[in-house]
Coordinates of C-alpha atoms in Angstrom, one line a residue:
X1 CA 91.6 88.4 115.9
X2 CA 90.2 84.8 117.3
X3 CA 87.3 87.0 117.5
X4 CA 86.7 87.7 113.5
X5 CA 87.8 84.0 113.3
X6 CA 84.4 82.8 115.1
X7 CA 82.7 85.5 113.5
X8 CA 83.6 84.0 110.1
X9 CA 83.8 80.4 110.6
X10 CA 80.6 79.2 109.1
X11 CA 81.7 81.4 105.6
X12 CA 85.2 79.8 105.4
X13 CA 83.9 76.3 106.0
X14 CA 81.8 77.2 102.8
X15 CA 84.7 78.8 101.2
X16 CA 86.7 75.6 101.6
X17 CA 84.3 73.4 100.2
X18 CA 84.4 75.9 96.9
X19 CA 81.5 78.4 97.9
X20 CA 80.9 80.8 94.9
X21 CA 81.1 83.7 97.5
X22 CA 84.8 83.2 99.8
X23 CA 85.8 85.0 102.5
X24 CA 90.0 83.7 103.3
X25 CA 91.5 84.2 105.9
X26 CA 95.1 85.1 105.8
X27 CA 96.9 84.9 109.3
X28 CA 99.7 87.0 108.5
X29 CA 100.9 90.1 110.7
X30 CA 97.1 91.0 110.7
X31 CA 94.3 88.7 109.9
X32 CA 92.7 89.8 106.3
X33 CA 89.3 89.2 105.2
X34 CA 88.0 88.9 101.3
X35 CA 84.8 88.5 99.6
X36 CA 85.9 87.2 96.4
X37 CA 84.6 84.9 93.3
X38 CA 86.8 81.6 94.0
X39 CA 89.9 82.1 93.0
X40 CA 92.1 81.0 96.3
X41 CA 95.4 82.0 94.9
X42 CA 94.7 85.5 93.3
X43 CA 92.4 86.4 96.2
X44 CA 95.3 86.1 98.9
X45 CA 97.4 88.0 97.2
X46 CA 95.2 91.0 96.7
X47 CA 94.0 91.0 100.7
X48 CA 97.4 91.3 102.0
X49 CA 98.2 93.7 99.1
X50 CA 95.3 95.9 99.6
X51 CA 95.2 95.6 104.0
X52 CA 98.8 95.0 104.8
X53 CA 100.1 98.7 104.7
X54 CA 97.1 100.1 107.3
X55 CA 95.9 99.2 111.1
X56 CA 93.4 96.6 111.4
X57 CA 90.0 98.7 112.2
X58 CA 86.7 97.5 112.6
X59 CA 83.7 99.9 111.9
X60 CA 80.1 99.4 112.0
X61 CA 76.4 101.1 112.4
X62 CA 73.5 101.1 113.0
X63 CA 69.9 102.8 112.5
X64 CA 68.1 104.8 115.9
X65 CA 64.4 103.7 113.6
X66 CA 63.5 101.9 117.4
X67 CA 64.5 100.0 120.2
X68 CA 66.5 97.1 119.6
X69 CA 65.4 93.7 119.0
X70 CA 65.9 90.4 120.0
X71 CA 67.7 89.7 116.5
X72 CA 69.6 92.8 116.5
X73 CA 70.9 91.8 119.7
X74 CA 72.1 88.1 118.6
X75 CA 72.9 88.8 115.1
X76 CA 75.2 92.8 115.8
X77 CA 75.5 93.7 119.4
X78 CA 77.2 90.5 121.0
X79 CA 79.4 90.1 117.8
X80 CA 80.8 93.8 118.4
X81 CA 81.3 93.2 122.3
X82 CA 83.3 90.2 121.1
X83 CA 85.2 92.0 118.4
X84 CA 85.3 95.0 121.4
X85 CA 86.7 92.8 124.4
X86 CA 89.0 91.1 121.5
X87 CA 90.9 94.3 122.0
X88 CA 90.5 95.4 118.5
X89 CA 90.4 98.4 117.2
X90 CA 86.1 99.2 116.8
X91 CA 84.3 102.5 115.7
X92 CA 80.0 101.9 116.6
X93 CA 78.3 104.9 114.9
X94 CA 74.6 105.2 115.6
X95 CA 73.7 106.8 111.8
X96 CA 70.7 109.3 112.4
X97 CA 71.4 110.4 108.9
X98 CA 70.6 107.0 107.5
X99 CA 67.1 107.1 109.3
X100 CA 66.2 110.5 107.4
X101 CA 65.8 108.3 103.9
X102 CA 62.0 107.8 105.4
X103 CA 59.7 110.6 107.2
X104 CA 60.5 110.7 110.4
X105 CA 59.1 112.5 113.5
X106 CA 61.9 115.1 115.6
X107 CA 60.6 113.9 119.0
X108 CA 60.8 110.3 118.4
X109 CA 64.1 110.3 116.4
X110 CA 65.8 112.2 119.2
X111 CA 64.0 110.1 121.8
X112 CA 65.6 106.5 119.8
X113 CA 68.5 108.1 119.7
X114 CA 68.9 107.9 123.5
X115 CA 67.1 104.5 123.6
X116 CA 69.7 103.2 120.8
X117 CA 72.8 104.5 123.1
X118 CA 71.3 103.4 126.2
X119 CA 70.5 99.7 124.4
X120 CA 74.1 99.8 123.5
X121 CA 76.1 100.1 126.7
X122 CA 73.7 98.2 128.4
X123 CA 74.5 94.8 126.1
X124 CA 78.2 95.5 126.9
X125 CA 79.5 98.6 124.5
X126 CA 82.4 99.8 127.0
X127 CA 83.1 103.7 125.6
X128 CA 86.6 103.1 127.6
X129 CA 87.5 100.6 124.6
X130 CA 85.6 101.4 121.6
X131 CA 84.2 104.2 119.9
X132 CA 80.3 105.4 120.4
X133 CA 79.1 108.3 118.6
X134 CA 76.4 109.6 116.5
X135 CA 77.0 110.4 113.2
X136 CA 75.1 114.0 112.3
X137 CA 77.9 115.0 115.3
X138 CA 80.4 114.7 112.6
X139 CA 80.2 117.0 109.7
X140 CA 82.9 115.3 107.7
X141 CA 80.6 111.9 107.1
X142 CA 78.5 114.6 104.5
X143 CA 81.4 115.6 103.0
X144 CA 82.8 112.9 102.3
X145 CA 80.1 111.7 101.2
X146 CA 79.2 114.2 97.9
X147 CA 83.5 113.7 96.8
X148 CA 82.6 109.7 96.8
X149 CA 78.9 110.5 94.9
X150 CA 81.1 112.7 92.5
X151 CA 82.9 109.7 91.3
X152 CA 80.5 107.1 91.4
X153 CA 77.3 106.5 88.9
X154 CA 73.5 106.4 88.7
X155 CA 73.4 103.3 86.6
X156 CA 75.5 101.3 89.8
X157 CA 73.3 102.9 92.2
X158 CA 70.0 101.9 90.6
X159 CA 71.3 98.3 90.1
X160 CA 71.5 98.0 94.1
X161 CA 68.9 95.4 95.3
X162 CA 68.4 97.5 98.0
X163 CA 66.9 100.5 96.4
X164 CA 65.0 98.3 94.0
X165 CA 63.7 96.6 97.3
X166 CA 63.0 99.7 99.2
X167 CA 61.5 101.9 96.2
X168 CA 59.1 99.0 95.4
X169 CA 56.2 100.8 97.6
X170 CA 57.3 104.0 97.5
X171 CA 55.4 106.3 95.3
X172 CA 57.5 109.2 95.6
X173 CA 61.1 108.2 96.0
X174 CA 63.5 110.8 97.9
X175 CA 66.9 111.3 96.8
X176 CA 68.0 109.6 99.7
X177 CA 67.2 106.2 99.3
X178 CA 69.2 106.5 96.0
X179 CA 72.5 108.0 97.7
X180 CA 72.6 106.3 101.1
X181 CA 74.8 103.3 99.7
X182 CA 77.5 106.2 99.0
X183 CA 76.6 107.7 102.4
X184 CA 77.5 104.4 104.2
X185 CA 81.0 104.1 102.2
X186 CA 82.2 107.3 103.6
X187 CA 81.0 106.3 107.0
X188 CA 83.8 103.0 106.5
X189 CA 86.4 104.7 104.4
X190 CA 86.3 108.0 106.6
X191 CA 87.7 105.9 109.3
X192 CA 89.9 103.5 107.7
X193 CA 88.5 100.6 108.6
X194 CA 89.3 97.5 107.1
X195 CA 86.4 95.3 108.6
X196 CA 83.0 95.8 108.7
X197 CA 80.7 93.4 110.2
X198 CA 77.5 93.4 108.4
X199 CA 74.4 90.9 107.5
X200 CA 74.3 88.9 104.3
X201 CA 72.2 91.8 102.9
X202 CA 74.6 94.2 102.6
X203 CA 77.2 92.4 100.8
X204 CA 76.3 95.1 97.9
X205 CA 77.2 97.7 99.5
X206 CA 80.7 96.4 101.1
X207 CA 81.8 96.0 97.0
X208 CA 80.8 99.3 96.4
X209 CA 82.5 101.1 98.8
X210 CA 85.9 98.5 97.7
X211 CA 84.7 99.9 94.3
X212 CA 85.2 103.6 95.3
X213 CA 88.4 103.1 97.6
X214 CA 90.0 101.2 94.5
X215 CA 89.0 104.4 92.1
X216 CA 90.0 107.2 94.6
X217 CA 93.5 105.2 95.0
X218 CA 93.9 104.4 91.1
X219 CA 93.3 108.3 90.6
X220 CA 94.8 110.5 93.9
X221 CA 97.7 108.0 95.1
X222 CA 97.0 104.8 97.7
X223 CA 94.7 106.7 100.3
X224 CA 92.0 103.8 101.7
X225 CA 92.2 100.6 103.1
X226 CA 89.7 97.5 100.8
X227 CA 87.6 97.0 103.3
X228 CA 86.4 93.8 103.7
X229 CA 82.9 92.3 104.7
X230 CA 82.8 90.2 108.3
X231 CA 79.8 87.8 108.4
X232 CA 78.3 86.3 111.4
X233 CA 76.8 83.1 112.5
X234 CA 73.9 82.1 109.5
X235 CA 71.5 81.3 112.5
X236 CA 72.4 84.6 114.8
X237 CA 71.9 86.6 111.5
X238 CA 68.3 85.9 110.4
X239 CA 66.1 85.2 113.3
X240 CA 62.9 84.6 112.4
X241 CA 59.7 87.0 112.3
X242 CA 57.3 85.1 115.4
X243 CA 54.2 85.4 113.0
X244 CA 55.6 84.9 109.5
X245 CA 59.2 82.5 110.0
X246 CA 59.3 83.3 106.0
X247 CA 60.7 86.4 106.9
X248 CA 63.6 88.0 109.4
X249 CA 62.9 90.0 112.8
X250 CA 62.7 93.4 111.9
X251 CA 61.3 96.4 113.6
X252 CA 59.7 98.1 110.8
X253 CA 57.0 94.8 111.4
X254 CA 53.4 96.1 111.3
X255 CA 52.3 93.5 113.7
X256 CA 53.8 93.6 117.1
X257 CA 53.5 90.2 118.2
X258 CA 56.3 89.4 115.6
X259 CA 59.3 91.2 117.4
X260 CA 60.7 90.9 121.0
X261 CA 61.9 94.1 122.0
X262 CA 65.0 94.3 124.3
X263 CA 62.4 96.7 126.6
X264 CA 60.0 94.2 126.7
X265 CA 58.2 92.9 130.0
X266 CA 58.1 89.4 131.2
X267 CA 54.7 88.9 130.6
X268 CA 54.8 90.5 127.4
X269 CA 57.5 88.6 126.0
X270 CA 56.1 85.3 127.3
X271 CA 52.7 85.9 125.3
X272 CA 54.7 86.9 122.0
X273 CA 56.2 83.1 122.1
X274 CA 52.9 81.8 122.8
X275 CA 51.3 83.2 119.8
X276 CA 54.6 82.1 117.8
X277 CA 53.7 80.8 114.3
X278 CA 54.9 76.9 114.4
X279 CA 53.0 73.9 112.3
X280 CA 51.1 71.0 113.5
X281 CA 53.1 68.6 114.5
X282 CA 53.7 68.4 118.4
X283 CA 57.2 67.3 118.3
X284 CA 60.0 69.6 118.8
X285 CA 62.8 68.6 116.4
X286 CA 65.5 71.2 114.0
X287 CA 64.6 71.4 110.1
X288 CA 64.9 74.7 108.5
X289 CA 63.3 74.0 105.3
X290 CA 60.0 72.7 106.5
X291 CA 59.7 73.8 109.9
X292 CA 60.6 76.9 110.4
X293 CA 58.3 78.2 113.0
X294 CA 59.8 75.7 115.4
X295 CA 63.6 75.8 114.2
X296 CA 63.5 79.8 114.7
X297 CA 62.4 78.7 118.7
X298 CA 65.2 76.6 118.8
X299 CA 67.8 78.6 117.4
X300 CA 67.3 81.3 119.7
X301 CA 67.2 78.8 122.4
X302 CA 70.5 77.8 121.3
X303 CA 72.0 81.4 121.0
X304 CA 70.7 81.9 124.7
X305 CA 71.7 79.0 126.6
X306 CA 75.1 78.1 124.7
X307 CA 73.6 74.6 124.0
X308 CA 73.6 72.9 120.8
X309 CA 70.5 72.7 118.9
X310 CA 71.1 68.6 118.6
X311 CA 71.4 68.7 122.6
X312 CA 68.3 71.3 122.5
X313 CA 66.0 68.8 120.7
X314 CA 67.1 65.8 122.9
X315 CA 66.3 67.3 126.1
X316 CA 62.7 68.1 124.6
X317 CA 62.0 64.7 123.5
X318 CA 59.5 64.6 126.1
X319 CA 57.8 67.5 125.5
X320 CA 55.0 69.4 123.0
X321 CA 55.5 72.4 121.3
X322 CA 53.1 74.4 123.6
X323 CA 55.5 73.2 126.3
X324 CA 58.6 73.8 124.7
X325 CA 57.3 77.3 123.8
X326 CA 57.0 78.4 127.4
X327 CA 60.8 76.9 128.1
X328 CA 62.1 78.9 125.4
X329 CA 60.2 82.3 127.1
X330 CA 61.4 81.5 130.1
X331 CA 65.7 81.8 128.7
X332 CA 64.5 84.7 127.1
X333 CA 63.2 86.2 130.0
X334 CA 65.8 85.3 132.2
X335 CA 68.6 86.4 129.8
X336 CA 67.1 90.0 128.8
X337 CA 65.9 91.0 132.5
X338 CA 69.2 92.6 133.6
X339 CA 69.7 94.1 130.2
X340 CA 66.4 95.7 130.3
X341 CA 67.3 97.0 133.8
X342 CA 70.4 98.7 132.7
X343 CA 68.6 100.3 129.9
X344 CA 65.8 102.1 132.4
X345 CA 69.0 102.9 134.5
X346 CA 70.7 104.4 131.6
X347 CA 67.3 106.1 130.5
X348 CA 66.9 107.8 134.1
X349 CA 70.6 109.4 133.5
X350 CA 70.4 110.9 130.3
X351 CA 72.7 114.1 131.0
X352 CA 75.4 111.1 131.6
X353 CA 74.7 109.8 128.2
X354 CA 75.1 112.9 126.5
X355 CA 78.6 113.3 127.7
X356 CA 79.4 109.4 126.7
X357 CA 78.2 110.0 122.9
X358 CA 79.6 113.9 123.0
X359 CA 82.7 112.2 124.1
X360 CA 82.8 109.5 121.6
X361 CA 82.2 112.3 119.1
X362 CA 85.1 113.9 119.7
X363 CA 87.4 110.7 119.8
X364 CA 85.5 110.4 116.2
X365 CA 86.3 113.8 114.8
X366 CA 89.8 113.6 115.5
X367 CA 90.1 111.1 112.8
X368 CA 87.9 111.9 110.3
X369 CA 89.1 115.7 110.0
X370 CA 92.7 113.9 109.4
X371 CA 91.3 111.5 106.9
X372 CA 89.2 114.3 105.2
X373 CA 92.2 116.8 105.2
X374 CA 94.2 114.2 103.0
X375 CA 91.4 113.9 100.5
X376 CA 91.4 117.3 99.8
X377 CA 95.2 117.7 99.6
X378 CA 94.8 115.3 97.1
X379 CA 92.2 116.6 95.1
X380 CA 93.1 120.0 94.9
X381 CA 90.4 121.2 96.7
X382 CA 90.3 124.3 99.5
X383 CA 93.6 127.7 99.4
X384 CA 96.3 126.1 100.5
X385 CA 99.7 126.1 100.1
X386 CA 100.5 123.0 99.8
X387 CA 100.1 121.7 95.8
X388 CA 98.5 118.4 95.5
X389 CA 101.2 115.9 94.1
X390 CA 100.9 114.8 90.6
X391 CA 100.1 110.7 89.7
X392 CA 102.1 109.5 87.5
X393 CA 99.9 107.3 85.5
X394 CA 101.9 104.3 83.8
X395 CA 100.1 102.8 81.1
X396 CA 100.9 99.4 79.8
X397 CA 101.4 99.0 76.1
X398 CA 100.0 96.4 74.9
X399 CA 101.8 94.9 72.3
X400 CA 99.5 93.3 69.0
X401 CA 100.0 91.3 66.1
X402 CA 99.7 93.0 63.2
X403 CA 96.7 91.7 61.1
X404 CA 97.3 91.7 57.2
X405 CA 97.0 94.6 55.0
X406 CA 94.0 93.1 52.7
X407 CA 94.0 95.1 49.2
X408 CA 90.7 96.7 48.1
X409 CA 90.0 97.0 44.8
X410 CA 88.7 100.4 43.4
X411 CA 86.5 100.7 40.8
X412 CA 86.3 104.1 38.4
X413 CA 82.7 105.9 38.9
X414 CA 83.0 109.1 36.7
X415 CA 86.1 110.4 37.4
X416 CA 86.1 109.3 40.9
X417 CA 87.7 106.0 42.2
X418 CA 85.7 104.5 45.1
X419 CA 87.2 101.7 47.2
X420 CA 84.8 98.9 46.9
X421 CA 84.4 95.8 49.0
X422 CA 82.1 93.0 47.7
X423 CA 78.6 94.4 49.0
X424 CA 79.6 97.6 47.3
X425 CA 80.6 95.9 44.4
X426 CA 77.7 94.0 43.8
X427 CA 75.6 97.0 44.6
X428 CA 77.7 99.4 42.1
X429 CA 77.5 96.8 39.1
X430 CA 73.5 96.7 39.7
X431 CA 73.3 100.4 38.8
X432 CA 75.3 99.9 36.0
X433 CA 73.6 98.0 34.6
X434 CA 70.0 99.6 35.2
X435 CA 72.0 102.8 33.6
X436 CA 72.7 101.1 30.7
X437 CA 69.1 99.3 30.3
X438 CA 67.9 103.0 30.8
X439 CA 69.9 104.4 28.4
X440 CA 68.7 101.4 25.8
X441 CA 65.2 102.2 26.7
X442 CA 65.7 106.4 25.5
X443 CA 67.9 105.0 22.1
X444 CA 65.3 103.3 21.0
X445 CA 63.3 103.8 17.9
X446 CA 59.4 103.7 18.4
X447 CA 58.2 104.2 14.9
X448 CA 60.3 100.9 13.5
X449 CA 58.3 97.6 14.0
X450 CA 59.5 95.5 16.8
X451 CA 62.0 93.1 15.9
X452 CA 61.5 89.3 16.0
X453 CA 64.0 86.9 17.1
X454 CA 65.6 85.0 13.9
X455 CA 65.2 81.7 15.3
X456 CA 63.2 79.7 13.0
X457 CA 59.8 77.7 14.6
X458 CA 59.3 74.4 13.7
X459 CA 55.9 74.0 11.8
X460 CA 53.3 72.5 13.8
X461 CA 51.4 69.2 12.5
X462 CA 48.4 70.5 10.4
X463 CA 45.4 69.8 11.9
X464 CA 42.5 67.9 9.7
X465 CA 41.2 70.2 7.2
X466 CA 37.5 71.0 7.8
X467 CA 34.8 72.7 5.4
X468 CA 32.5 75.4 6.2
X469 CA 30.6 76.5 3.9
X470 CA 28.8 79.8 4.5
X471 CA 26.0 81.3 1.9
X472 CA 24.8 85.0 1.7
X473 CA 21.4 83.8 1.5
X474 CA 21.9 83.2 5.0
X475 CA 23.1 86.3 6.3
X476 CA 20.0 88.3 4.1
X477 CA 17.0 89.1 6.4
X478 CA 13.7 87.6 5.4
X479 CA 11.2 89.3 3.7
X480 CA 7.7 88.7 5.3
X481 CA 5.3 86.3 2.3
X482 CA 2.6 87.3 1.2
X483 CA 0.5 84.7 2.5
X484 CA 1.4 85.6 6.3
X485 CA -1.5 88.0 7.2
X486 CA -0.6 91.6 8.0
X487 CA -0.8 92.7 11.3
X488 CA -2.1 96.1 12.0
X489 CA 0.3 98.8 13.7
X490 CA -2.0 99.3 16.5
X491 CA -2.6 95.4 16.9
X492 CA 1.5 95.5 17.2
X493 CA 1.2 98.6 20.1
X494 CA -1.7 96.2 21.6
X495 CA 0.4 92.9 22.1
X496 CA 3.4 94.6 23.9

């Protein structure tokens, strides 16, 4: 339980100092977690409401895509052998089924299967006090997993930033990338668990599983724990690429250089941090924001050596970058060597790790099949004798004010009366009066001269009175004289 504390410290400090996102911490019986909206009061209430009644289990998972990395390692392993040697209560599932959401080659999946396991007990996984397992091995993880996708939507899948993220370069997108969020909620509600210790990332996913225990509960009877969302150290969490610190470690990187692999030689894992992206300036000093080529150095130099990263940057006060570089390979070296000794050790015994993960299987199986046995007692499903209990659904009435009764008026059309409010009112006294203009229009008489208004017009000022005097004389053509000389027809034809 101190353990999830110092997982969660950095997240309550924010919480206290009124963080939109609050995770509280209620030491009660059990220690409850909560990722809530701020709202101190109401949120404690709820976790010990929704935790208190089941056994504090921890459950998380992981993808066999490739060896682990140095930021898998910092940010997951050492955080579960904590919450492991804690004494809690932990489930680690390597998820094979996840991996299948991309193409994936047999030999190599079952060959990172191995090299997952064999990562995994070397950094300190004990079988003895936790669960390892694979999860194909366990045939109620798909089962659950199409009762959940029954009673969830597409509209709250598609909305995942996830699928939006990983669909963005996918031509073709598989039905699996669309699904796997409800995949990964029966993985945590198949076993109960009321923790899950995951990155910042999947935060989406933790409410949706909380969404679908809350809806199986509200429908079948109180069946699943909330879970609850444990996050780790900020720094531990998002170690940097080493050739873009824009973005985290992650092995799906197309350059190389940009990971350290937990199977990584000395040599090679002393030129990666030479070739590590930093900035010009020569001095070795912590600022996220504007260098974060060097602050990813000393972060991991931190998470190492157990030094603070102020007591880091005094001791190389001294010293260049390119110098500080090589000090920096050097704990990295040192601190992976006998971890990357265990795994070839683990490697060269792989009936042994067979039996560990068959084992673990069957530890695994035990519980889901008891879990998955109640869920369809409850849903009616499968011949058995047993009748699934009835819910008793009380629903609150809801007592309101009754509004006033407002009268309409009616208004006789024909021999029908029609309710009218004022739009219709308006519009019904528009047509009555074009009917009536209409029926005017056919009454009227076209063979009597229109009538003139009665209304009398003033006379207008006479204007001054003007003569013209017009003579007929004028208006009579002229005969030609006698004393114009006659012009011969063809003279006339001539001229035009």
């Amino acid at each position: 339980m101190n353990t999830l504390k110092a997982l969660s410290g950095v997240v309550v400090r924010d919480a206290m100092r009124g963080s939109s996102s609050l995770i509280l911490l209620q030491h009660q019986q059990r220690m409850n977690i909560s990722r809530r909206p701020v709202n101190k009061a109401k949120a404690a209430k709820e976790v010990v409401e929704e935790t208190s009644d089941y056994p504090h289990k921890v459950f998380s998972g992981i993808q066999p895509t490739g060896a682990l990395h140095l930021g898998n390692y910092l940010g997951a392993v050492q955080n579960w052998t904590r919450l492991q040697n804690a004494q809690e209560d932990v489930s680690f599932c390597i998820v094979d089924m996840h991996s299948l959401t991309v193409p994936q080659d047999p030999v190599t999946l079952r060959e990172n299967i191995f090299q997952m396991a064999a990562a995994m007990l070397a950094c300190g996984i004990d079988p003895d006090k936790s669960t390892l397992f694979v999860q194909s091995a366990v045939k109620e993880h798909a089962e659950l997993s199409w009762i959940l996708g029954c009673m969830t939507t597409m509209a709250r899948l598609g909305h995942l930033p996830q699928y939006k993220e990983k669909t963005r370069a996918v031509k073709e997108i598989p039905l699996g990338l669309f699904v796997y969020p409800v995949l990964q909620a029966a993985d945590i509600m198949l076993y109960k668990a009321t923790h899950v210790p995951v990155g910042e990332d999947q935060i989406q996913h933790i409410q949706l599983t909380q969404h679908l225990a809350r809806t199986f509960n509200g429908k079948y009877g109180n069946t699943f724990p909330i879970c609850h969302a444990v996050l780790s150290d900020k720094n531990a969490a998002r170690i940097r690429s080493l050739r873009d610190p824009s973005k985290k470690m992650s092995k799906s990187d197309v350059d190389p250089k940009a990971v350290i692999n937990l199977t990584d030689d000395a040599d090679v894992i002393i030129e990666k941090v030479k070739k590590a992206v930093t900035d010009f300036c020569s001095d070795v000093h912590y600022n996220a924001e504007t260098r974060q080529g060097v602050s990813n150095l000393i972060t991991i130099h931190s998470l190492l050596s157990g030094k603070s990263i102020q007591q880091i940057c005094d001791e190389a006060k001294s010293i260049d970058t390119g110098k500080y570089k090589m000090r920096v390979a050097e704990e990295i070296v040192e601190h992976l060597r006998p971890i990357r000794n265990k795994i070839n050790q683990q490697l060269l015994r792989r009936n042994e790790l067979v039996y560990l993960l068959e084992m673990g299987a069957e530890k695994a199986r035990e519980t889901a099949a008891v879990t998955l046995a109640e869920v369809k007692q409850k849903l009616g499903m499968g011949a058995l004798a047993n009748m699934p209990t009835l819910i008793e659904r009380k629903e609150e009435v809801k007592v309101t004010p009754q509004a006033k009764k407002t009268v309409v008026e009616t208004k006789k059309i024909g021999d029908v009366e029609v309710p009218l409010v004022p739009k219709q009112q308006l519009r019904v006294e528009k047509k009555q009066q074009m009917r009536v203009e209409i029926q005017t229009n056919v009454d009227m008489d076209l063979t009597a001269p229109p009538k003139l208004d009665a209304k009398t017009i003033p006379p207008a000022s006479k204007p001054a009175e003007t003569s013209l005097v017009v003579t007929t004389k004028d208006l009579i053509p002229k005969k030609p004289s006698e004393s114009e000389p006659k012009i011969d027809k063809q003279q006339k034809e001539i001229k035009l």
